[in-house]
């Protein structure tokens, strides 16, 4: 379980973070939560899908890395084989505030915490977090910036999702994937954008999406679906 | 003379009136202006009667068709989920029970489950062998997850609801979204046309409201069909003795007390007690035969029941409300240009909660078959009467079955229920047949039977009815198939128990989060 504590330059003076990408460090994930502001970067590498959170029933967008739990087809011997890693992965082991709960959806203060149970935590190897006399390293500054982008993105996501749902643009899909060894794999439980309905939107709806900054991320989702082909190829190469 | 049917006038603003208005207005695009004009006239003096808090799974389709959101409905109507009924003490008068769940038995249409049950599993209650649902009810589970879309089920379900709030909820939707005109006024008199139709209602303050079709949803008063047209009530009392109810609202013993996801119906010396779990309270009532017990005896029985499951302080302070009714239904439901829906058409005791279901069936048929002109209305009316007299007869018979199969001998009430004079001949004949074969589609062959043959299975075998063993040989190919379905039911129970939240947990969740439409 995660053990988030407030980061400080006294107790954590010598803290280091291992930044290599391996299964042992927790990178063997099938998907990651993403936020609309990063859709442009995400769609360059991964399919974007939507999934209901099991604790709230509400939709969140995801970048998809594999076809089953624990499968990350971008994880190779030499690291993460893509130009872009989503914010929610890149920022680890840091987080803002404590763990999010239903009762307290956003922490009152945006302060950087660190998960001391993360396998990335080290005192001997990896990137230093603090400078010798307690100053902040460029590494930590960047992590802080990522956290703030992620936080702001998560705050903005429900309005984006509501806009898509209000226009009836999401639909569930089931992908039956046949691999070159003849095996069949089913990907279910995810939702995607119905492209016909996007194309059929009237001018008023499009203008409203545009005014709220939702039009670009919507089309990024549409564009991202080409990467399903890439996922299948990556899976086939592993057979 | 224009004979097009353009104006529908509904009289009465209870759940029957608003459900009917909602279905017709949604189907016939009243909000768009060129569709049908739907007006609902409601008397400010007449409050809705607070019965009918149980529904059938058909309500999910009805609500979806009217176009409301399930989350809004659950929040605004104090609604909870209902997965069927649990009958306590009906067979012997002890604490024994059986379930009539909403899900069909697994493999119901594929295998002869009854034969296989009798041959190898006779010690297991029928419903618990063939269905996963009794276990979900016993363990107080919700029939769906937080991720299940609106109106979709993991386990088939209906609702328990606050009928008063339900009427108001539908009213808001009908007037704001569906273009139903709402007139709050007293109907002073009915203005007949030359041909005997109703030409208009004359209201006390707002004058004349003309219409082409009038729908009587005025409750027991049956203002149009009963009073104006004088269509008599066919009494069901010779079969179903109950004519009085004492109802109370019982707070939960604790804020986190479990909420039953089924109706509990407990047999008592001269009737039975309903127990319906809403979000904020339970609705409990004793429905009984005034010929077999006094109101004060009945109140004692009700208070005993309530005291067993509530805070003593709450139980002592409850003031039961008394309702009297004449069990029965009108000899015709549609006369000239007037059709009755809900209590105005008829009412029998709330066992199996058929009242709102009959409203939905009626409103749906009126809407689906709505005659375009007055000329075809008589044809539709005749078919409607045929369909609904059939449904009322079947409903009465199905309720009677619960009494007929009882082995209780403790009071004259239970003994007289089995006396020959009170048994409908068709039902007696079917029971003779069912000693040798299970109820099937050959017994209930109409489309949209009000109670399908599976319901008869649950009640017959739950009540302890056992066929003649010699008449039930099992075909060799049936046993493996039936066993597979029994295994399927057990496996589903296990996985659903693991995956479904507690009923109260889901209801609490819905206060903060909406179910998705997809």
XYZ file of C-alpha atoms in Angstrom, chain B residues 35-309:
275
model
C -48.231 16.022 -31.522
C -51.103 15.042 -29.283
C -52.324 17.569 -26.760
C -52.235 16.013 -23.293
C -53.964 17.768 -20.406
C -54.032 16.522 -16.829
C -56.726 17.897 -14.570
C -56.103 17.477 -10.893
C -58.393 18.529 -8.085
C -56.641 20.584 -5.422
C -58.857 18.990 -2.788
C -58.070 15.341 -3.472
C -54.720 14.094 -2.185
C -53.181 11.009 -3.764
C -53.660 7.764 -1.901
C -50.343 6.470 -0.546
C -50.431 2.833 -1.608
C -48.660 0.932 -4.355
C -45.110 1.348 -3.191
C -43.908 -1.872 -4.844
C -43.282 -2.179 -8.576
C -42.290 -4.746 -11.189
C -39.227 -4.750 -13.457
C -41.487 -3.335 -16.187
C -41.156 0.003 -14.353
C -37.593 0.292 -15.623
C -38.823 0.222 -19.222
C -41.644 2.595 -18.421
C -39.349 5.172 -16.809
C -36.864 4.938 -19.655
C -39.669 5.360 -22.163
C -40.920 8.454 -20.342
C -37.357 9.756 -20.537
C -36.384 10.313 -16.910
C -32.985 9.548 -15.428
C -32.817 6.603 -13.044
C -30.486 8.512 -10.709
C -32.941 11.411 -10.449
C -35.801 8.992 -9.899
C -33.983 7.191 -7.095
C -32.918 10.427 -5.419
C -36.247 12.187 -5.657
C -38.677 9.346 -4.924
C -36.898 7.895 -1.853
C -36.670 4.810 -4.067
C -34.813 1.582 -3.351
C -34.229 -1.585 -5.336
C -36.574 -4.576 -5.211
C -35.537 -8.020 -6.407
C -38.742 -9.875 -5.640
C -40.793 -10.930 -2.654
C -40.092 -13.035 0.389
C -43.159 -14.796 1.763
C -43.006 -15.642 5.453
C -45.407 -17.961 7.251
C -47.728 -18.538 4.319
C -47.594 -22.343 4.228
C -47.756 -23.439 7.838
C -47.969 -20.210 9.822
C -44.530 -20.781 11.345
C -41.540 -18.632 10.393
C -40.880 -20.653 7.200
C -40.319 -18.656 4.048
C -39.913 -18.834 0.299
C -38.884 -16.410 -2.426
C -40.554 -15.202 -5.593
C -37.560 -13.506 -7.256
C -37.758 -11.400 -10.418
C -35.137 -13.402 -12.323
C -36.342 -16.373 -14.317
C -34.917 -19.727 -13.233
C -31.598 -20.429 -15.004
C -32.345 -22.512 -18.085
C -36.090 -22.129 -17.589
C -36.944 -22.539 -21.245
C -34.220 -25.101 -21.947
C -34.682 -27.914 -19.416
C -37.378 -29.437 -17.235
C -36.035 -28.087 -13.978
C -39.002 -29.189 -11.898
C -38.526 -32.868 -12.693
C -34.822 -32.699 -11.956
C -35.488 -30.843 -8.700
C -38.055 -33.397 -7.559
C -35.851 -36.350 -8.422
C -32.560 -35.273 -6.919
C -32.869 -32.053 -4.910
C -36.298 -32.229 -3.277
C -34.868 -31.113 0.080
C -33.606 -27.810 -1.392
C -36.135 -24.972 -1.750
C -37.025 -24.706 -5.434
C -36.191 -20.996 -5.841
C -32.815 -21.418 -4.164
C -31.888 -24.271 -6.478
C -32.909 -22.652 -9.766
C -32.082 -18.989 -9.112
C -29.146 -17.001 -7.761
C -31.435 -14.239 -6.588
C -32.767 -15.508 -3.225
C -29.198 -15.498 -1.927
C -28.678 -11.892 -3.012
C -31.882 -10.957 -1.171
C -30.943 -12.883 1.976
C -27.609 -11.110 2.073
C -29.096 -7.669 1.395
C -27.201 -7.043 -1.841
C -27.986 -4.438 -4.456
C -28.967 -5.818 -7.884
C -26.296 -3.769 -9.688
C -22.919 -2.083 -9.272
C -21.944 1.579 -9.333
C -20.601 1.025 -12.847
C -23.801 -0.588 -14.188
C -25.586 1.854 -16.525
C -28.940 3.374 -15.655
C -31.868 0.925 -15.907
C -29.499 -1.980 -16.650
C -29.407 -4.892 -14.218
C -26.903 -7.413 -12.995
C -29.841 -9.167 -11.290
C -33.337 -8.347 -12.541
C -34.954 -5.675 -10.390
C -37.786 -3.230 -9.831
C -38.231 -0.528 -7.173
C -39.809 0.305 -3.894
C -40.873 3.941 -3.988
C -42.691 6.693 -2.134
C -45.869 6.975 -4.192
C -46.489 10.592 -3.182
C -43.008 11.699 -4.204
C -43.238 9.597 -7.362
C -46.352 11.486 -8.481
C -44.624 14.834 -7.923
C -41.461 13.668 -9.692
C -43.441 12.576 -12.754
C -45.448 15.795 -12.648
C -42.295 17.917 -12.846
C -40.974 15.884 -15.768
C -44.305 15.795 -17.616
C -44.906 19.530 -17.345
C -41.319 20.747 -17.815
C -40.138 18.332 -20.498
C -43.031 16.533 -22.131
C -45.449 19.360 -22.760
C -48.285 18.069 -20.577
C -50.709 20.839 -19.630
C -51.448 20.732 -15.901
C -54.763 22.158 -14.710
C -55.359 22.297 -10.971
C -59.092 22.635 -10.620
C -62.141 20.845 -9.350
C -64.233 18.989 -11.922
C -67.715 20.377 -11.293
C -69.560 18.359 -13.916
C -69.190 16.293 -17.026
C -70.638 17.568 -20.277
C -71.941 14.759 -22.465
C -71.987 14.849 -26.266
C -75.086 13.933 -28.257
C -73.743 10.478 -29.045
C -73.138 9.626 -25.387
C -69.425 10.392 -25.423
C -67.905 12.812 -22.971
C -67.566 16.164 -24.730
C -65.860 18.096 -21.973
C -65.179 18.483 -18.299
C -66.479 21.638 -16.717
C -64.147 22.836 -13.990
C -65.062 25.109 -11.116
C -62.671 27.951 -11.883
C -61.281 27.438 -15.379
C -64.395 26.430 -17.237
C -64.700 23.870 -19.973
C -61.944 21.421 -20.959
C -62.895 19.643 -24.150
C -61.257 16.417 -25.244
C -61.395 13.497 -27.656
C -60.287 10.823 -25.208
C -60.777 11.013 -21.440
C -58.703 8.918 -19.083
C -60.149 8.350 -15.641
C -57.371 8.241 -13.045
C -59.535 9.511 -10.204
C -58.777 6.638 -7.837
C -61.521 4.831 -5.965
C -63.955 7.637 -6.857
C -63.902 6.461 -10.499
C -65.484 9.765 -11.437
C -65.917 9.137 -15.152
C -66.183 5.393 -15.637
C -67.889 4.483 -12.366
C -69.929 7.584 -11.544
C -70.680 9.117 -14.934
C -71.079 5.946 -16.973
C -72.229 3.787 -14.066
C -70.007 0.856 -15.048
C -70.325 -1.433 -12.012
C -67.507 -2.921 -9.996
C -67.106 -6.687 -10.253
C -66.350 -7.651 -6.699
C -63.375 -9.926 -6.101
C -64.230 -10.232 -2.443
C -65.684 -13.741 -2.689
C -62.145 -14.835 -3.696
C -59.903 -12.314 -1.981
C -61.325 -11.349 1.403
C -59.001 -8.479 2.288
C -60.698 -5.077 2.247
C -58.863 -2.994 4.857
C -55.305 -1.946 5.514
C -53.524 -0.261 8.390
C -50.332 1.399 7.217
C -47.423 2.982 9.094
C -44.072 4.520 8.215
C -41.289 3.055 10.321
C -37.903 4.771 10.698
C -34.852 2.536 10.491
C -33.457 1.429 13.840
C -30.095 2.953 12.906
C -28.822 5.197 10.121
C -26.745 2.342 8.726
C -29.324 -0.433 9.227
C -29.457 -2.785 6.235
C -32.211 -2.142 3.667
C -34.003 -5.223 2.364
C -33.884 -5.439 -1.426
C -37.130 -7.399 -1.562
C -40.645 -6.985 -0.258
C -41.278 -9.047 2.879
C -44.810 -10.307 3.082
C -45.675 -12.062 6.338
C -48.896 -14.038 6.750
C -50.991 -13.163 9.814
C -54.227 -14.583 11.306
C -56.590 -12.557 9.092
C -54.341 -11.238 6.316
C -50.701 -10.371 5.811
C -48.175 -7.632 6.558
C -46.155 -5.866 3.884
C -42.709 -4.559 4.706
C -41.106 -2.351 2.079
C -37.669 -0.782 2.500
C -37.250 2.746 1.159
C -34.087 4.819 1.600
C -35.240 6.782 4.617
C -37.927 4.572 6.155
C -39.825 1.331 5.877
C -43.427 1.221 4.742
C -45.257 -1.404 6.781
C -48.917 -2.309 6.697
C -51.355 -5.010 7.661
C -53.946 -5.780 5.021
C -56.806 -7.875 6.322
C -60.399 -8.932 6.000
C -62.759 -6.786 8.072
C -65.135 -9.730 8.203
C -62.517 -11.814 9.977
C -60.912 -9.433 12.452
C -61.520 -6.074 14.115
C -59.509 -2.930 13.534
C -58.200 -3.022 17.098
C -57.063 -6.654 16.793
C -55.416 -5.755 13.520
C -53.629 -2.817 15.113
C -52.276 -5.094 17.840
C -50.924 -7.500 15.217
C -49.315 -4.642 13.280
C -47.734 -3.135 16.403
C -46.295 -6.511 17.399
C -44.669 -6.814 14.001
C -43.264 -3.291 14.012
C -41.957 -3.617 17.590
C -39.850 -6.599 16.568
C -37.784 -4.593 14.062
